[in-house]
Coordinates of C-alpha atoms and ligand atoms in Angstrom, one line a residue:
Chain A
X1 CA 138.1 99.3 44.6
X2 CA 135.8 101.0 47.5
X3 CA 134.8 98.2 49.1
X4 CA 136.2 97.4 51.7
X5 CA 133.7 96.7 54.5
X6 CA 131.1 94.0 53.6
X7 CA 128.9 94.3 50.2
X8 CA 126.2 96.5 51.2
X9 CA 123.7 93.6 48.3
X10 CA 120.6 94.7 49.5
X11 CA 118.4 93.8 46.3
X12 CA 117.4 97.7 46.4
X13 CA 116.2 98.9 43.3
X14 CA 118.3 101.7 42.0
X15 CA 116.0 104.1 39.9
X16 CA 116.5 103.8 35.9
X17 CA 113.1 105.8 35.4
X18 CA 115.7 109.0 36.6
X19 CA 117.6 108.7 33.9
X20 CA 115.5 106.9 31.2
X21 CA 115.7 108.1 27.6
X22 CA 113.7 111.1 27.5
X23 CA 110.0 110.9 25.6
X24 CA 107.9 112.9 23.3
X25 CA 106.4 114.9 25.7
X26 CA 110.2 116.0 26.4
X27 CA 111.0 120.1 25.1
X28 CA 114.0 118.4 23.4
X29 CA 116.3 116.1 24.0
X30 CA 119.4 118.9 24.0
X31 CA 117.7 120.5 27.0
X32 CA 117.2 117.2 28.5
X33 CA 120.7 115.9 28.2
X34 CA 121.6 119.2 29.4
X35 CA 119.4 118.7 33.0
X36 CA 120.9 115.4 33.5
X37 CA 124.6 116.5 32.4
X38 CA 125.2 119.4 34.0
X39 CA 124.4 118.7 38.0
X40 CA 126.9 115.8 37.9
X41 CA 129.5 118.0 36.1
X42 CA 129.4 120.7 38.8
X43 CA 129.7 118.0 41.6
X44 CA 132.7 117.2 39.8
X45 CA 133.3 120.2 39.5
X46 CA 133.7 121.3 43.4
X47 CA 135.4 117.7 43.6
X48 CA 138.3 118.9 42.0
X49 CA 138.5 122.1 43.3
X50 CA 138.9 120.5 46.3
X51 CA 141.2 117.8 45.3
X52 CA 144.2 121.2 44.0
X53 CA 142.9 122.8 47.7
X54 CA 143.8 120.8 49.7
X55 CA 147.3 118.7 47.5
X56 CA 148.1 122.4 46.8
X57 CA 147.3 124.6 49.3
X58 CA 146.5 122.5 52.6
X59 CA 149.7 119.7 52.5
X60 CA 152.6 121.3 53.1
X61 CA 155.8 120.0 51.3
X62 CA 156.2 116.8 53.1
X63 CA 152.5 115.6 53.1
X64 CA 152.0 116.0 49.5
X65 CA 153.2 113.0 48.6
X66 CA 149.9 111.3 50.4
X67 CA 147.7 113.8 47.6
X68 CA 149.1 114.5 44.4
X69 CA 147.3 117.1 42.7
X70 CA 144.7 115.8 39.5
X71 CA 146.7 117.0 36.4
X72 CA 149.2 114.4 38.1
X73 CA 146.9 111.5 37.4
X74 CA 147.3 112.6 34.1
X75 CA 150.9 112.9 33.6
X76 CA 152.0 110.6 35.9
X77 CA 150.6 108.4 34.7
X78 CA 148.0 107.6 32.3
X79 CA 150.3 109.3 30.0
X80 CA 152.7 107.8 30.5
X81 CA 153.2 104.8 28.1
X82 CA 154.1 102.1 30.6
X83 CA 151.8 102.8 33.9
X84 CA 148.7 103.2 31.1
X85 CA 149.6 99.5 29.4
X86 CA 150.3 98.5 33.6
X87 CA 146.9 99.7 33.8
X88 CA 144.7 98.7 30.7
X89 CA 146.1 95.3 31.0
X90 CA 145.5 94.8 35.0
X91 CA 141.6 96.7 33.6
X92 CA 141.2 93.4 30.8
X93 CA 142.4 90.4 33.7
X94 CA 139.6 92.0 36.3
X95 CA 136.9 93.0 33.8
X96 CA 137.5 89.1 32.1
X97 CA 136.7 88.1 35.5
X98 CA 133.7 89.9 36.3
X99 CA 132.5 89.4 33.2
X100 CA 132.9 85.6 33.9
X101 CA 132.0 85.2 37.1
X102 CA 128.7 88.0 36.2
X103 CA 127.3 85.1 33.9
X104 CA 128.1 82.4 35.5
X105 CA 126.3 83.9 38.3
X106 CA 123.7 85.2 36.0
X107 CA 123.4 81.0 35.0
X108 CA 123.5 79.8 38.8
X109 CA 121.0 83.1 40.4
X110 CA 118.4 82.5 37.6
X111 CA 118.1 77.6 37.8
X112 CA 117.4 79.2 41.5
X113 CA 115.3 81.5 40.8
X114 CA 113.0 79.0 39.2
X115 CA 113.7 76.0 41.3
X116 CA 112.3 78.0 44.3
X117 CA 109.5 79.9 42.7
X118 CA 108.4 75.9 41.2
X119 CA 108.5 74.2 44.8
X120 CA 107.9 76.4 48.1
X121 CA 110.1 73.7 50.1
X122 CA 113.0 74.4 47.9
X123 CA 112.6 78.3 48.7
X124 CA 113.1 76.8 52.1
X125 CA 115.9 75.8 52.5
X126 CA 117.2 77.7 49.8
X127 CA 116.3 80.7 51.3
X128 CA 118.7 80.9 54.9
X129 CA 122.3 79.5 53.0
X130 CA 120.5 83.0 50.1
X131 CA 120.7 85.4 52.8
X132 CA 123.8 83.2 54.6
X133 CA 125.5 84.7 51.2
X134 CA 124.9 88.0 51.2
X135 CA 125.9 88.4 54.8
X136 CA 129.8 86.7 53.7
X137 CA 132.2 89.3 55.3
X138 CA 134.0 88.7 52.0
X139 CA 137.8 89.5 52.6
X140 CA 137.7 86.9 55.4
X141 CA 136.3 83.9 53.0
X142 CA 139.3 85.6 49.8
X143 CA 142.8 83.8 52.2
X144 CA 140.7 80.1 52.0
X145 CA 139.2 80.8 48.8
X146 CA 142.3 80.8 47.9
X147 CA 143.7 78.4 50.5
X148 CA 141.7 75.7 48.9
X149 CA 141.4 76.6 45.1
X150 CA 144.2 78.4 44.7
X151 CA 145.1 82.0 42.9
X152 CA 144.6 81.6 39.8
X153 CA 141.2 82.6 37.3
X154 CA 138.8 79.9 38.9
X155 CA 139.6 81.5 43.3
X156 CA 138.9 85.3 41.6
X157 CA 135.7 84.0 40.0
X158 CA 134.9 82.3 42.9
X159 CA 135.4 85.4 44.8
X160 CA 132.7 87.4 41.9
X161 CA 130.2 84.8 42.0
X162 CA 129.8 84.8 45.7
X163 CA 129.5 87.9 45.3
X164 CA 127.3 88.7 43.2
X165 CA 124.8 85.6 43.2
X166 CA 122.5 87.1 45.9
X167 CA 120.7 89.7 43.8
X168 CA 120.8 87.0 41.5
X169 CA 118.7 84.9 43.4
X170 CA 116.4 87.4 45.2
X171 CA 115.2 89.7 42.4
X172 CA 115.0 87.3 39.5
X173 CA 112.3 85.5 42.4
X174 CA 110.8 88.1 43.9
X175 CA 109.7 88.6 40.1
X176 CA 108.3 84.8 39.1
X177 CA 106.8 84.7 42.4
X178 CA 104.6 88.8 41.6
X179 CA 103.1 87.7 38.0
X180 CA 99.5 88.8 38.4
X181 CA 96.7 85.7 40.2
X182 CA 94.1 87.0 37.2
X183 CA 97.1 85.6 34.4
X184 CA 97.7 82.6 37.0
X185 CA 94.0 81.7 36.7
X186 CA 93.9 82.2 32.5
X187 CA 96.5 79.7 32.6
X188 CA 95.1 77.3 34.9
X189 CA 91.9 77.8 33.2
X190 CA 93.6 76.5 30.2
X191 CA 95.1 73.7 31.9
X192 CA 98.5 75.3 31.2
X193 CA 101.9 73.1 31.0
X194 CA 103.9 74.5 34.1
X195 CA 107.1 74.9 32.0
X196 CA 104.8 77.2 29.4
X197 CA 103.4 79.0 32.4
X198 CA 106.9 79.5 33.5
X199 CA 108.5 80.6 29.7
X200 CA 105.4 82.8 28.6
X201 CA 103.7 84.5 31.7
X202 CA 107.2 84.2 34.8
X203 CA 110.1 85.1 33.2
X204 CA 108.2 88.0 31.4
X205 CA 106.9 89.5 34.0
X206 CA 109.8 89.0 35.8
X207 CA 112.5 90.5 33.4
X208 CA 112.3 93.9 34.9
X209 CA 113.1 92.5 37.7
X210 CA 115.8 90.0 36.1
X211 CA 117.5 93.3 35.1
X212 CA 117.8 95.3 38.6
X213 CA 119.5 92.1 40.1
X214 CA 121.9 91.9 37.0
X215 CA 122.8 95.7 37.2
X216 CA 123.4 95.6 41.0
X217 CA 125.5 92.0 40.5
X218 CA 127.7 93.8 37.6
X219 CA 129.1 96.1 40.7
X220 CA 129.3 93.8 42.8
X221 CA 131.1 91.8 40.4
X222 CA 133.6 94.3 39.4
X223 CA 134.1 94.4 43.8
X224 CA 134.9 90.6 43.6
X225 CA 137.7 90.2 40.0
X226 CA 139.4 93.9 42.7
X227 CA 139.3 91.8 45.7
X228 CA 139.6 88.8 44.9
X229 CA 143.2 90.0 43.2
X230 CA 144.7 92.0 45.6
X231 CA 144.1 89.5 48.4
X232 CA 145.3 87.0 46.6
X233 CA 148.3 88.9 45.7
X234 CA 149.7 86.3 43.3
X235 CA 148.5 84.9 40.0
X236 CA 148.0 87.4 36.9
X237 CA 147.9 91.2 37.8
X238 CA 144.3 92.4 38.0
X239 CA 143.0 96.1 39.3
X240 CA 143.8 94.7 42.8
X241 CA 146.9 93.7 42.4
X242 CA 148.3 96.9 40.8
X243 CA 146.5 99.3 43.6
X244 CA 148.1 96.7 46.4
X245 CA 151.2 97.6 44.3
X246 CA 151.4 101.3 43.7
X247 CA 150.3 101.8 47.3
X248 CA 153.0 99.3 48.6
X249 CA 156.2 102.3 46.5
X250 CA 154.8 105.2 47.3
X251 CA 153.2 105.9 42.9
X252 CA 150.1 108.0 44.7
X253 CA 149.5 109.5 41.2
X254 CA 149.4 106.3 40.3
X255 CA 147.6 103.8 43.0
X256 CA 144.6 107.4 41.6
X257 CA 144.7 106.6 38.7
X258 CA 144.1 102.7 39.3
X259 CA 141.7 103.1 41.8
X260 CA 139.8 105.4 39.2
X261 CA 139.6 102.9 36.9
X262 CA 138.3 100.7 38.3
X263 CA 136.0 103.0 39.8
X264 CA 134.9 103.6 36.1
X265 CA 134.6 100.2 35.4
X266 CA 132.2 99.8 38.3
X267 CA 130.0 102.4 36.9
X268 CA 130.2 101.7 32.9
X269 CA 129.4 98.8 34.1
X270 CA 126.1 99.7 35.6
X271 CA 125.5 102.3 32.8
X272 CA 125.6 99.6 30.4
X273 CA 123.3 97.2 32.4
X274 CA 121.1 99.8 32.6
X275 CA 120.9 100.6 29.1
X276 CA 120.4 96.9 28.0
X277 CA 117.5 97.2 30.6
X278 CA 115.7 100.2 29.4
X279 CA 116.2 98.9 25.9
X280 CA 114.6 94.7 26.8
X281 CA 111.5 96.4 28.6
X282 CA 111.7 100.2 29.0
X283 CA 108.6 99.9 26.6
X284 CA 106.5 98.7 29.0
X285 CA 108.0 98.4 32.7
X286 CA 107.2 101.8 34.8
X287 CA 110.6 100.5 36.9
X288 CA 112.4 101.0 34.2
X289 CA 111.0 104.0 32.8
X290 CA 107.5 103.2 30.6
X291 CA 105.1 106.1 31.5
Chain B
X1 CA 74.1 75.6 19.2
X2 CA 71.9 78.6 17.1
X3 CA 70.1 81.5 18.8
X4 CA 67.1 81.5 19.1
X5 CA 64.9 84.4 17.6
X6 CA 62.7 85.4 19.7
X7 CA 63.7 88.7 21.4
X8 CA 63.1 86.7 24.6
X9 CA 65.1 83.6 26.2
X10 CA 62.7 80.7 27.3
X11 CA 64.8 79.7 29.9
X12 CA 62.8 76.3 30.6
X13 CA 63.9 74.6 27.3
X14 CA 67.0 75.8 27.1
X15 CA 69.5 72.5 28.1
X16 CA 71.5 73.8 31.3
X17 CA 75.1 74.2 31.6
X18 CA 75.7 74.7 34.9
X19 CA 73.6 73.2 38.0
X20 CA 74.9 73.4 41.8
X21 CA 73.3 70.7 43.6
X22 CA 73.7 72.1 46.9
X23 CA 77.3 73.8 46.6
X24 CA 79.3 75.1 49.6
X25 CA 82.5 76.4 50.8
X26 CA 84.3 77.1 53.5
X27 CA 88.1 78.3 54.6
X28 CA 89.4 76.6 57.0
X29 CA 86.3 78.0 60.0
X30 CA 84.7 80.4 57.4
X31 CA 81.3 79.6 55.3
X32 CA 82.5 81.9 52.1
X33 CA 79.2 80.3 51.2
X34 CA 76.9 78.5 52.4
X35 CA 75.3 75.9 51.2
X36 CA 73.2 76.7 47.4
X37 CA 71.3 75.6 45.2
X38 CA 71.6 76.7 41.2
X39 CA 71.3 75.7 37.4
X40 CA 72.4 78.5 35.1
X41 CA 70.8 77.7 30.9
X42 CA 72.7 78.9 28.0
X43 CA 70.9 82.1 26.3
X44 CA 70.2 83.2 30.5
X45 CA 72.3 86.2 31.8
X46 CA 72.2 85.5 35.6
X47 CA 73.3 88.7 37.6
X48 CA 74.7 88.2 40.9
X49 CA 74.2 90.8 43.7
X50 CA 75.1 91.3 47.2
X51 CA 77.1 93.3 49.6
X52 CA 80.7 93.0 49.8
X53 CA 82.7 89.3 50.8
X54 CA 79.2 87.7 50.1
X55 CA 81.1 85.3 48.4
X56 CA 80.4 86.0 44.6
X57 CA 83.4 85.6 43.7
X58 CA 84.0 82.6 45.2
X59 CA 80.6 81.6 43.8
X60 CA 82.2 82.2 40.3
X61 CA 85.3 81.1 41.3
X62 CA 83.5 77.2 41.7
X63 CA 81.9 78.0 38.4
X64 CA 84.9 77.8 36.8
X65 CA 86.4 75.1 38.5
X66 CA 89.3 77.6 39.2
X67 CA 88.3 76.0 42.8
X68 CA 86.4 73.0 44.5
X69 CA 83.4 73.3 46.8
X70 CA 83.7 71.4 50.7
X71 CA 80.0 70.5 49.9
X72 CA 77.9 69.7 47.2
X73 CA 78.3 68.8 43.6
X74 CA 78.4 71.4 40.3
X75 CA 77.4 69.6 37.6
X76 CA 79.3 70.6 34.4
X77 CA 78.2 70.5 31.1
X78 CA 80.5 72.2 28.9
X79 CA 84.9 72.9 28.9
X80 CA 84.1 76.4 27.5
X81 CA 85.0 78.7 29.6
X82 CA 85.9 82.9 30.1
X83 CA 86.3 84.3 32.7
X84 CA 86.3 88.2 32.8
X85 CA 87.7 90.2 36.4
X86 CA 87.7 92.3 37.6
X87 CA 91.2 94.3 36.1
X88 CA 92.3 93.9 32.8
X89 CA 95.1 91.6 34.3
X90 CA 96.7 92.2 30.7
X91 CA 100.4 91.4 30.5
X92 CA 101.8 95.1 29.7
X93 CA 104.9 93.3 28.0
X94 CA 102.2 92.3 25.1
X95 CA 100.6 94.4 23.1
X96 CA 96.0 94.1 22.3
X97 CA 96.4 92.5 20.0
X98 CA 99.0 89.7 21.8
X99 CA 97.3 89.6 24.3
X100 CA 94.3 89.3 22.8
X101 CA 95.8 86.0 21.5
X102 CA 96.7 84.7 24.7
X103 CA 93.5 82.2 26.0
X104 CA 93.7 81.0 21.9
X105 CA 98.0 80.5 22.0
X106 CA 97.1 78.8 25.4
X107 CA 94.2 76.4 23.5
X108 CA 97.1 75.7 20.6
X109 CA 94.8 77.0 17.6
X110 CA 96.1 77.4 14.6
X111 CA 97.8 80.5 14.0
X112 CA 95.5 81.5 11.1
X113 CA 92.0 80.3 13.0
X114 CA 94.1 83.1 15.7
X115 CA 94.6 85.3 13.2
X116 CA 91.1 85.4 12.6
X117 CA 89.3 85.4 15.5
X118 CA 91.6 87.9 17.1
X119 CA 90.7 90.4 14.4
X120 CA 87.1 89.4 15.3
X121 CA 87.1 90.2 18.8
X122 CA 88.9 93.7 18.4
X123 CA 86.6 94.1 15.9
X124 CA 83.3 93.5 18.2
X125 CA 84.9 95.3 21.1
X126 CA 85.6 98.1 19.1
X127 CA 89.9 97.7 19.1
X128 CA 90.8 97.2 16.4
X129 CA 92.6 100.6 15.6
X130 CA 94.6 100.6 18.9
X131 CA 95.6 96.2 18.1
X132 CA 99.3 97.2 18.3
X133 CA 99.3 99.6 20.9
X134 CA 100.8 98.4 24.5
X135 CA 98.0 98.3 26.8
X136 CA 100.0 101.2 29.6
X137 CA 98.6 103.0 26.0
X138 CA 95.0 102.6 27.0
X139 CA 92.2 103.8 29.0
X140 CA 90.8 101.5 32.0
X141 CA 87.4 101.2 30.1
X142 CA 89.4 100.5 26.4
X143 CA 91.6 97.7 28.9
X144 CA 88.5 96.4 29.9
X145 CA 87.6 95.9 26.5
X146 CA 90.8 93.8 25.7
X147 CA 90.0 91.9 28.4
X148 CA 86.4 91.0 26.9
X149 CA 88.0 90.2 23.7
X150 CA 90.6 87.7 24.4
X151 CA 88.0 85.8 26.6
X152 CA 85.4 86.1 23.3
X153 CA 88.5 84.2 21.0
X154 CA 87.1 81.2 22.3
X155 CA 83.9 81.2 22.6
X156 CA 83.2 80.2 25.9
X157 CA 80.0 78.9 26.7
X158 CA 80.0 80.3 30.4
X159 CA 81.0 83.5 30.5
X160 CA 81.9 84.3 34.1
X161 CA 82.3 88.1 35.1
X162 CA 83.8 89.4 38.2
X163 CA 82.7 92.9 37.9
X164 CA 84.2 93.4 35.3
X165 CA 83.1 97.7 35.5
X166 CA 83.4 98.0 39.0
X167 CA 86.1 100.4 38.2
X168 CA 84.8 102.5 35.6
X169 CA 82.9 105.4 35.5
X170 CA 79.4 106.0 34.6
X171 CA 79.8 106.5 31.3
X172 CA 82.0 103.8 30.2
X173 CA 80.6 101.5 32.1
X174 CA 77.2 102.1 30.1
X175 CA 79.2 101.7 27.2
X176 CA 80.4 98.6 27.7
X177 CA 77.2 97.7 29.3
X178 CA 75.8 97.8 26.1
X179 CA 79.1 96.0 24.4
X180 CA 78.5 93.0 26.1
X181 CA 74.8 93.3 25.1
X182 CA 75.7 92.3 21.7
X183 CA 77.9 89.8 22.4
X184 CA 75.7 88.0 24.8
X185 CA 73.2 88.1 22.2
X186 CA 74.4 87.3 19.1
X187 CA 76.7 84.6 21.1
X188 CA 73.9 83.0 23.5
X189 CA 76.1 82.0 26.2
X190 CA 75.4 81.6 29.0
X191 CA 76.2 84.1 31.6
X192 CA 77.0 84.4 35.5
X193 CA 77.2 88.1 36.2
X194 CA 78.5 89.7 39.2
X195 CA 77.8 93.3 40.4
X196 CA 77.0 95.9 42.9
X197 CA 76.0 98.4 40.7
X198 CA 71.8 97.2 41.2
X199 CA 71.3 99.5 38.1
X200 CA 73.4 97.2 36.3
X201 CA 72.4 94.2 36.9
X202 CA 69.1 94.7 36.1
X203 CA 69.8 96.0 32.6
X204 CA 71.9 93.2 31.5
X205 CA 70.2 89.7 32.9
X206 CA 67.0 88.3 32.3
X207 CA 67.6 86.4 36.1
X208 CA 69.2 88.5 39.2
X209 CA 70.7 86.6 41.9
X210 CA 70.6 88.7 45.5
X211 CA 73.2 87.7 48.3
X212 CA 73.3 87.8 52.3
X213 CA 76.2 89.2 54.1
X214 CA 78.6 85.9 55.1
X215 CA 78.5 83.5 55.1
X216 CA 76.2 84.1 51.5
X217 CA 73.2 82.7 49.9
X218 CA 71.1 83.1 47.7
X219 CA 67.7 85.1 49.3
X220 CA 66.3 86.3 46.2
X221 CA 65.7 85.0 42.1
X222 CA 64.2 88.2 40.4
X223 CA 62.8 88.2 36.8
X224 CA 64.1 90.5 34.6
X225 CA 61.0 90.5 32.0
X226 CA 62.5 92.8 29.4
X227 CA 63.4 92.3 25.8
X228 CA 66.6 92.0 23.9
X229 CA 68.6 94.1 23.2
X230 CA 67.5 96.2 25.1
X231 CA 68.5 100.3 25.1
X232 CA 70.0 102.0 27.3
X233 CA 67.4 104.0 27.8
X234 CA 65.6 101.2 29.3
X235 CA 66.9 102.8 32.7
X236 CA 65.0 105.7 32.5
X237 CA 61.7 104.3 32.2
X238 CA 59.1 103.3 34.8
X239 CA 59.0 99.8 35.2
X240 CA 63.0 99.5 35.4
X241 CA 62.4 101.5 38.3
X242 CA 60.8 99.5 39.8
X243 CA 62.2 96.4 39.6
X244 CA 65.4 97.9 40.2
X245 CA 63.6 99.2 44.0
X246 CA 62.5 95.6 44.1
X247 CA 66.8 94.4 44.0
X248 CA 67.5 97.0 46.0
X249 CA 65.1 97.0 48.7
X250 CA 65.3 93.0 48.9
X251 CA 69.9 94.0 48.1
X252 CA 69.0 95.8 51.6
X253 CA 67.5 94.0 53.9
X254 CA 70.6 91.1 52.9
X255 CA 73.6 93.1 53.9
Ligands
LIG301 N1 91.8 81.4 49.2 C1 90.6 82.0 50.7 N2 90.9 82.0 51.4 C2 90.9 81.9 53.3 N3 89.2 82.4 52.7 C3 88.8 83.0 51.4 C4 89.3 83.1 50.3 N4 88.4 83.5 49.7 C5 87.9 84.2 49.8 N5 88.1 83.9 51.1 C6 87.0 84.6 52.1 O1 85.6 84.1 51.6 C7 84.7 85.2 52.2 C8 84.0 85.3 50.9 O2 85.5 86.0 50.2 P1 84.5 86.4 47.4 O3 83.9 85.0 46.8 O4 85.5 87.1 47.4 O5 83.4 87.2 48.1 P2 82.9 88.8 47.3 O6 83.7 88.3 46.4 O7 81.1 88.3 47.3 O8 83.2 89.9 47.8 C9 85.3 86.6 52.5 O9 85.1 86.2 53.2 C10 86.3 86.0 51.9 O10 87.8 86.8 53.2
LIG302 MG1 84.2 89.6 44.6

């Protein structure tokens, strides 16, 4: 995938409202869909045209292999049953790794966030390391992880967890701590237990932020899964390893096709968790499209 | 407790629910509330009015045991306290009905009893038709009605209001004043009502306490003799204007 620099995992809020489902006030579903789809499609068209120009006009015969024209991604890669099978197998390996890594990150992240929200000293003790986690140059420690833990699933999942954990601590924590003071007072007046307070107040209040974290982490986890096996260079073949292989054999159409698939995987998980967030909290959370 | 049949309340006979004896509160170096004495009886509606930052909210928090005094002591004769804040503080993810049910739910009230009490409270504040709406679908005034209903469900003996209508427009505020007065007449709680509005203070209460700027102290106590139920037209009578004038003057002197 694209991230060969340290990952910018700041807990920024993507704007899920931008592509929220149309409310009753909108003129029509169709027009809304067009408004959402047309601009990016125009950009795509411009990119494809520029791509053709570069590969057919700018590059001469000897350099043409650097950037095959877009349709060759189809003819040389996706339409070739063998290549397609290789890409799909690798996609499956990477997807599995990313989702397992994400699931583990969610579990660890939520537990840590709740512990940090519960006790100031836990927050003080762990926060620096959470930030450290976020600053770890993942490429620098991937070889180390392989060295310690081998090159199979466990090590790859570990890379995913390291890269995707931060937003799953920081966003839920912010949500848990952000519950309304007045509501807290009402719980205090009712002599509610800390458990009740957590379940009935803090967790529901944190849901919008939890989904923001989930959405960011899902994309990062795909990056982790790809980068992990690209660098391990051994074991089951995921997208990273496949990219490595095509790149060393100068199979540029296959290479670009695989990169494209990796990007699409990232997009799909990002979109999926966005849709899930809108489904779960979009009814009431203004951050998730409620008006 | 049986409600008194008289329209005016005989404060001297009703048992007190709250008794402040030299209660003060400091926060580090700042004295938020100078030691004060205050007795609140059942069937009283006491308004607190004073400049911003004079310790009104502090006094309410002390009355609810959300906060403890740094000097003096408070004699509580009841555990049943309702608290309404300036913000409606509804849970945005819960429907109006489930918001109103919150305190009963936290108190462990049975489901059947909760449903009944919630329906009654919703009817009292006029929100029956909006029970299944989400808070974001309500106007500011309706949110405040929901907030009132939520506190009402447990039928508190002491009812604390911290500028509950401060953010509402004049018309809505007047309507809610009437709703609140109905609640007061029906339930005969002991009310402590913080407000910035002289008119609202005089209209709603049996007694107005004027507080001075920091450190807050109660500088003036003004009885409001008008019989209940009061209509909004009361606000345009000379007697009302005279009393409101006295409160306003005391407030000015205290600021
Ligand atoms: N928890 C607190 N910590 C420190 N200072 C506080 C706290 N609560 C209130 N104060 C201070 O006490 C004073 C009175 O506050 P408050 O009771 O909220 O005033 P009011 O409600 O009359 O506007 C203010 O100066 C405020 O800054
Ligand atoms: Mg206040």
